[in-house]
Amino acid sequence: MLKVNNIKYKYKNENKENIYNFSLEAKCAEVVGILGASGNGKSTLLDLISGFLSSISGDITYNDQDITDLAPEKRPITILFQNYNLFEHLNVEKNILLGIESKNKQEDIKKTYKILSEIGLKGYEKKIASSLSGGEQQRVALARALLRNKPILLLDEPFTGLDFDTREHMLHLVKTITKTKQICTIMVTHEPNDCKKIANKIYEVKNGKLTLL
Amino acid sequence: MLKQYSRFRGSLIPGLLVSVFLLILAFAIFFTLFDATGANKSTFLTLSPRVIGLLKFTIFQATLSTILSIIIGIILAWSLAHQSRFFARSLLIALFSSSLVLPTIIVVFGLITILGRNGWLNHLSLYLFNHTFEGFLYGLSGILIAHVYLNASYAARALLHSFEAIPKQRYKLAKSLGFSVFKRFILIEWPAIKQSVLSIASVVFLLTFTSFAIVLILGGNPSYNTLEVAIYEAVKLDFDISLALELAFLQLGISVILVFFSSNLKTNISNVKMQSLFIPWAEPLFVRFLQITIIFVSCVFFILPLIAIVFDGINADFIRILKSTIFIKSFSTSVIIASISSIITVVFTLFLSNARRNFALKSRISQSKVGKIIEFMISFSGSLYLAIPSLVLGLGFFLLSQKFIAPHLFWASFALLSANVLMSLPFSISVIYPSMLKTATRYDKLCFSLNISGFKRWIYCEWPFLKESIGYAIALSFCLSLGDLGIISLFGNQDFSTLPWYLYGLMGSYQNNDAAGVALILLGLTLSVFIFVPKIFAKENFVKG
């Protein structure tokens, strides 16, 4: 279980000092939705959980192990950002392989082909990332996230801008993966419908605090 | 906090080491200059009438050069921005970009070929009107013409960027409100370019204030000497080190103030490509005629000296020139020094920029007082040498060479190499740092989350996005180093020469035919490197296999 306990973060906005104070819990095989308007600190919360920002107090634990001071690359976390999930000049296969700490390259390539087939991107292995549509790029990023085998998946508005069908497909994929792989998924979005469709519980960010809805 | 520093130590330590090295070197040069003043320290700031005269003329010519360059630069950039579709436009703009790296001695040579006593214009005037312009190129007029040639084209190129960055909607608004061309300029264009004009003007002032080769050759007589030339004459002709030091400190003090006001070099020389301004309605006929005339006259003014170098040069006896031992020595010294210094410059730039960006990004080292001090130190050490004019730097190395005896070849090579690296560094940083920051802003989170670091990050994430800027920075540093006539004027002799120094010698001894050949070789080498090196680095990024 992922626990965020009173994580505090201070920032300046228009010469005014503001403080975020976040607490939440996410169980395995559970999707937690975070709702809120732009600028309310949704992405800051994910940056704190993933280690891109340092908090001034509080702690983050995963299965009772403190991960607050770990560098982002050492946390048991994989993330899907809203954009720039792929290196646009590299092909799909290379983009996926770059995210895997390899022990057996041939095995990794096999897994890459298999996962691409599973998410409906068979035959895309050698395509350059920049030639893919937004939805395809996000699916590749999701495929990589799955192969990384990290127990926590963070989604930072990853489906914004996708067409209705692709969005529905991606949401379904996230829900299924969370269950089958028994991972904790935290999804930040400003779309209440997305949350309603897949989240087991929903928090709202308001005035720098999380409220369970 | 220490944890954050430790996490980024791989990028911090090399940058900090380079930064400390640059600061120590600057201190060593300053200390050497200060120490050499000996017992005169107390009377040092009492300026003699001669020094005041030199200072007045230096400021006067720099002010006039700046005003003329900026006015012509604005008019030309405005014309180019509104005439976005004509034959060879991009070639013309590329030519203006190269003005920053054209060896000044080449420009002077080209101008003499056109406007000198035996120049094309004088011949034409004698033929048509039986009138001679005599030596109007020597003195203030010549200095101004050469400065305008180099700096107006540079200003035009940089300002074109500002014009083209104006949103099209504002032009639509001006059109819908029925603004005249003048009103449009005052209300839409001037506010958008104003900041750049100030920044470019301060850079041009700095460049013309510390101009050396142009004043040395076209100054004509001592009444047209600037501080920079006076330092050279005090060291090489009068052996008056005390006067040289007095001038050097004066020059240094003013340059520091100027650099403080001209900190924004970034937009002026970056290689970032831009969209050309295309407004889908025609300018009024008279305005179009005016813009086309301005572009045509500018083309003639800027291209003619280069054409003159080519025309004069192709008649030279190249076999004799290429067989000459001094030419071979000068050529190889120039190419070797420029190659090594451009590589060192880029390596230093990468180390400094890599360290500096740690403090500019929220996801790296969070802002603290210590962080701000380190960031300032790194940034200051990289741009410090803008404030040290080449002759002052040269004088520092010259005095060091007197203090620590070593073979002349060692000191000359060391001084030339170091000075070229130090002087190219601010330009190289202003090209590479924005690209490095952009790459990190875009891909930092992805790299951190995928644990892509070190060599792997460099290969897959940095190099593909930086190589174009690196190629441009290498070309820029190479050409700046190739064209330098400042340091070599203090260290050059029969045994140690570079191409510009050799050309200066040929011009001084009136070996015009050979000089034309060498000028053509120098021009060809400079333009080839400046055009083709960035192209080599700009190959396609895609990795398919």
Tab-separated table of C-alpha atoms in Angstrom, chain A residues 15-209:
chain	number	residue	atom	x	y	z
A	15	ASN	CA	4.834	36.968	-4.355
A	16	LYS	CA	2.498	35.077	-2.056
A	17	GLU	CA	3.731	32.026	-0.179
A	18	ASN	CA	1.389	29.028	-0.406
A	19	ILE	CA	1.580	25.655	1.297
A	20	TYR	CA	0.286	22.356	-0.015
A	21	ASN	CA	-0.471	19.643	2.506
A	22	PHE	CA	-1.326	16.256	1.068
A	23	SER	CA	-2.347	12.910	2.585
A	24	LEU	CA	-3.707	9.885	0.748
A	25	GLU	CA	-3.720	6.096	0.637
A	26	ALA	CA	-3.719	3.790	-2.387
A	27	LYS	CA	-4.067	0.021	-2.137
A	28	CYS	CA	-2.821	-2.600	-4.569
A	29	ALA	CA	-5.152	-3.324	-7.498
A	30	GLU	CA	-6.817	0.027	-6.858
A	31	VAL	CA	-7.148	3.100	-9.074
A	32	VAL	CA	-7.158	6.368	-7.132
A	33	GLY	CA	-8.466	9.368	-9.010
A	34	ILE	CA	-7.306	12.901	-8.207
A	35	LEU	CA	-9.597	15.623	-9.476
A	36	GLY	CA	-9.140	19.354	-9.445
A	37	ALA	CA	-8.970	22.500	-11.506
A	38	SER	CA	-5.740	23.658	-13.156
A	39	GLY	CA	-3.212	25.222	-10.804
A	40	ASN	CA	-4.595	23.543	-7.709
A	41	GLY	CA	-1.554	21.315	-7.245
A	42	LYS	CA	-2.531	18.021	-8.868
A	43	SER	CA	0.715	17.666	-10.775
A	44	THR	CA	2.684	18.910	-7.759
A	45	LEU	CA	1.269	15.976	-5.798
A	46	LEU	CA	2.538	13.521	-8.420
A	47	ASP	CA	5.911	15.320	-8.545
A	48	LEU	CA	6.182	14.887	-4.775
A	49	ILE	CA	5.248	11.206	-4.882
A	50	SER	CA	7.659	10.519	-7.733
A	51	GLY	CA	10.481	12.520	-6.140
A	52	PHE	CA	10.825	15.331	-8.677
A	53	LEU	CA	10.045	17.787	-5.905
A	54	SER	CA	11.211	17.613	-2.291
A	55	SER	CA	8.759	18.156	0.543
A	56	ILE	CA	9.541	20.219	3.629
A	57	SER	CA	7.940	17.673	5.970
A	58	GLY	CA	5.854	14.514	6.022
A	59	ASP	CA	6.658	11.117	4.571
A	60	ILE	CA	5.760	8.724	1.797
A	61	THR	CA	5.798	4.978	2.423
A	62	TYR	CA	5.267	1.979	0.230
A	63	ASN	CA	4.484	-1.262	2.066
A	64	ASP	CA	5.718	0.459	5.255
A	65	GLN	CA	9.082	1.330	3.706
A	66	ASP	CA	9.952	5.022	3.733
A	67	ILE	CA	10.662	6.223	0.200
A	68	THR	CA	10.511	9.998	0.943
A	69	ASP	CA	14.219	10.632	0.466
A	70	LEU	CA	14.794	8.301	-2.459
A	71	ALA	CA	15.796	9.801	-5.829
A	72	PRO	CA	13.087	9.454	-8.547
A	73	GLU	CA	14.938	6.672	-10.359
A	74	LYS	CA	15.168	4.621	-7.166
A	75	ARG	CA	11.463	4.756	-6.264
A	76	PRO	CA	9.172	1.820	-7.079
A	77	ILE	CA	7.266	4.074	-9.433
A	78	THR	CA	6.627	4.457	-13.137
A	79	ILE	CA	4.932	7.522	-14.609
A	80	LEU	CA	2.967	8.519	-17.661
A	81	PHE	CA	3.166	12.239	-18.309
A	82	GLN	CA	0.743	14.358	-20.297
A	83	ASN	CA	3.401	14.732	-23.008
A	84	TYR	CA	7.059	14.003	-23.768
A	85	ASN	CA	6.730	10.378	-22.709
A	86	LEU	CA	8.814	9.208	-25.637
A	87	PHE	CA	12.081	10.233	-27.224
A	88	GLU	CA	10.633	11.391	-30.505
A	89	HIS	CA	13.736	10.657	-32.593
A	90	LEU	CA	13.930	7.007	-31.490
A	91	ASN	CA	11.818	4.119	-32.735
A	92	VAL	CA	9.140	2.412	-30.638
A	93	GLU	CA	11.281	-0.613	-29.773
A	94	LYS	CA	14.211	1.529	-28.603
A	95	ASN	CA	11.868	3.744	-26.570
A	96	ILE	CA	10.541	0.721	-24.719
A	97	LEU	CA	13.896	-0.985	-24.257
A	98	LEU	CA	15.412	2.198	-22.816
A	99	GLY	CA	13.064	1.945	-19.867
A	100	ILE	CA	13.991	-1.612	-18.955
A	101	GLU	CA	16.914	-2.532	-16.769
A	102	SER	CA	18.112	-5.273	-19.072
A	103	LYS	CA	19.440	-8.673	-18.067
A	104	ASN	CA	18.779	-10.478	-21.310
A	105	LYS	CA	18.405	-8.288	-24.373
A	106	GLN	CA	16.843	-10.963	-26.607
A	107	GLU	CA	14.300	-11.709	-23.905
A	108	ASP	CA	13.501	-7.993	-23.559
A	109	ILE	CA	12.936	-7.669	-27.306
A	110	LYS	CA	10.557	-10.635	-27.217
A	111	LYS	CA	8.640	-9.066	-24.336
A	112	THR	CA	8.487	-5.747	-26.214
A	113	TYR	CA	6.940	-7.396	-29.283
A	114	LYS	CA	4.482	-9.267	-27.078
A	115	ILE	CA	3.316	-6.233	-25.141
A	116	LEU	CA	2.969	-4.142	-28.280
A	117	SER	CA	0.775	-6.846	-29.720
A	118	GLU	CA	-1.315	-6.890	-26.542
A	119	ILE	CA	-2.023	-3.151	-26.700
A	120	GLY	CA	-2.866	-3.271	-30.388
A	121	LEU	CA	0.380	-1.905	-31.791
A	122	LYS	CA	1.729	-4.996	-33.532
A	123	GLY	CA	4.060	-4.010	-36.379
A	124	TYR	CA	4.886	-0.619	-34.835
A	125	GLU	CA	8.265	-1.742	-33.443
A	126	LYS	CA	10.437	0.068	-35.971
A	127	LYS	CA	8.274	3.153	-36.372
A	128	ILE	CA	9.781	6.460	-35.270
A	129	ALA	CA	7.953	7.823	-32.227
A	130	SER	CA	7.346	11.234	-33.795
A	131	SER	CA	5.403	9.574	-36.628
A	132	LEU	CA	2.806	8.115	-34.217
A	133	SER	CA	-0.464	9.767	-33.263
A	134	GLY	CA	-0.964	11.110	-29.727
A	135	GLY	CA	-2.959	8.032	-28.712
A	136	GLU	CA	-0.394	5.629	-30.151
A	137	GLN	CA	2.425	7.446	-28.348
A	138	GLN	CA	0.566	7.165	-25.041
A	139	ARG	CA	-0.056	3.464	-25.635
A	140	VAL	CA	3.657	2.898	-26.282
A	141	ALA	CA	4.448	4.753	-23.063
A	142	LEU	CA	1.919	2.597	-21.218
A	143	ALA	CA	3.474	-0.544	-22.715
A	144	ARG	CA	6.850	0.555	-21.414
A	145	ALA	CA	5.372	1.312	-18.009
A	146	LEU	CA	3.992	-2.209	-17.874
A	147	LEU	CA	7.273	-3.830	-18.835
A	148	ARG	CA	9.070	-1.894	-16.133
A	149	ASN	CA	7.198	-3.938	-13.530
A	150	LYS	CA	6.996	-1.179	-10.930
A	151	PRO	CA	4.274	-1.572	-8.289
A	152	ILE	CA	3.077	2.053	-8.480
A	153	LEU	CA	1.760	3.666	-11.670
A	154	LEU	CA	1.269	7.437	-11.735
A	155	LEU	CA	-0.750	8.990	-14.542
A	156	ASP	CA	-0.465	12.763	-14.980
A	157	GLU	CA	-3.418	13.637	-17.233
A	158	PRO	CA	-2.094	11.217	-19.841
A	159	PHE	CA	-5.231	11.043	-21.950
A	160	THR	CA	-5.855	14.761	-22.391
A	161	GLY	CA	-6.332	15.607	-26.027
A	162	LEU	CA	-7.076	12.060	-27.171
A	163	ASP	CA	-10.225	11.316	-29.174
A	164	PHE	CA	-13.177	9.668	-27.402
A	165	ASP	CA	-12.569	6.079	-28.580
A	166	THR	CA	-8.847	6.095	-27.856
A	167	ARG	CA	-9.494	7.625	-24.465
A	168	GLU	CA	-12.079	4.954	-23.595
A	169	HIS	CA	-9.694	2.231	-24.752
A	170	MET	CA	-6.843	3.622	-22.663
A	171	LEU	CA	-8.994	3.953	-19.543
A	172	HIS	CA	-10.118	0.364	-19.919
A	173	LEU	CA	-6.515	-0.726	-20.369
A	174	VAL	CA	-5.424	1.064	-17.191
A	175	LYS	CA	-8.257	-0.493	-15.190
A	176	THR	CA	-7.429	-3.988	-16.449
A	177	ILE	CA	-3.707	-3.648	-15.901
A	178	THR	CA	-4.160	-2.332	-12.372
A	179	LYS	CA	-6.192	-5.403	-11.483
A	180	THR	CA	-4.191	-8.078	-13.281
A	181	LYS	CA	-0.775	-6.749	-12.248
A	182	GLN	CA	-1.941	-5.855	-8.716
A	183	ILE	CA	-0.448	-2.361	-8.845
A	184	CYS	CA	-1.429	0.940	-7.181
A	185	THR	CA	-2.513	3.441	-9.812
A	186	ILE	CA	-2.939	7.131	-9.122
A	187	MET	CA	-4.516	9.110	-11.930
A	188	VAL	CA	-4.582	12.896	-11.968
A	189	THR	CA	-7.213	14.434	-14.231
A	190	HIS	CA	-9.595	17.343	-14.552
A	191	GLU	CA	-12.256	15.093	-16.154
A	192	PRO	CA	-14.697	13.764	-13.491
A	193	ASN	CA	-16.042	11.208	-16.005
A	194	ASP	CA	-12.642	9.553	-16.395
A	195	CYS	CA	-12.451	9.124	-12.640
A	196	LYS	CA	-15.973	7.780	-12.362
A	197	LYS	CA	-15.267	5.174	-15.029
A	198	ILE	CA	-12.221	3.550	-13.480
A	199	ALA	CA	-11.375	4.911	-10.027
A	200	ASN	CA	-12.059	2.939	-6.865
A	201	LYS	CA	-11.876	6.151	-4.884
A	202	ILE	CA	-11.643	9.799	-5.809
A	203	TYR	CA	-9.905	12.678	-4.075
A	204	GLU	CA	-10.387	16.334	-4.892
A	205	VAL	CA	-7.570	18.868	-4.624
A	206	LYS	CA	-8.732	22.223	-3.327
A	207	ASN	CA	-6.774	25.009	-1.635
A	208	GLY	CA	-3.701	22.814	-1.411
A	209	LYS	CA	-5.467	19.929	0.369
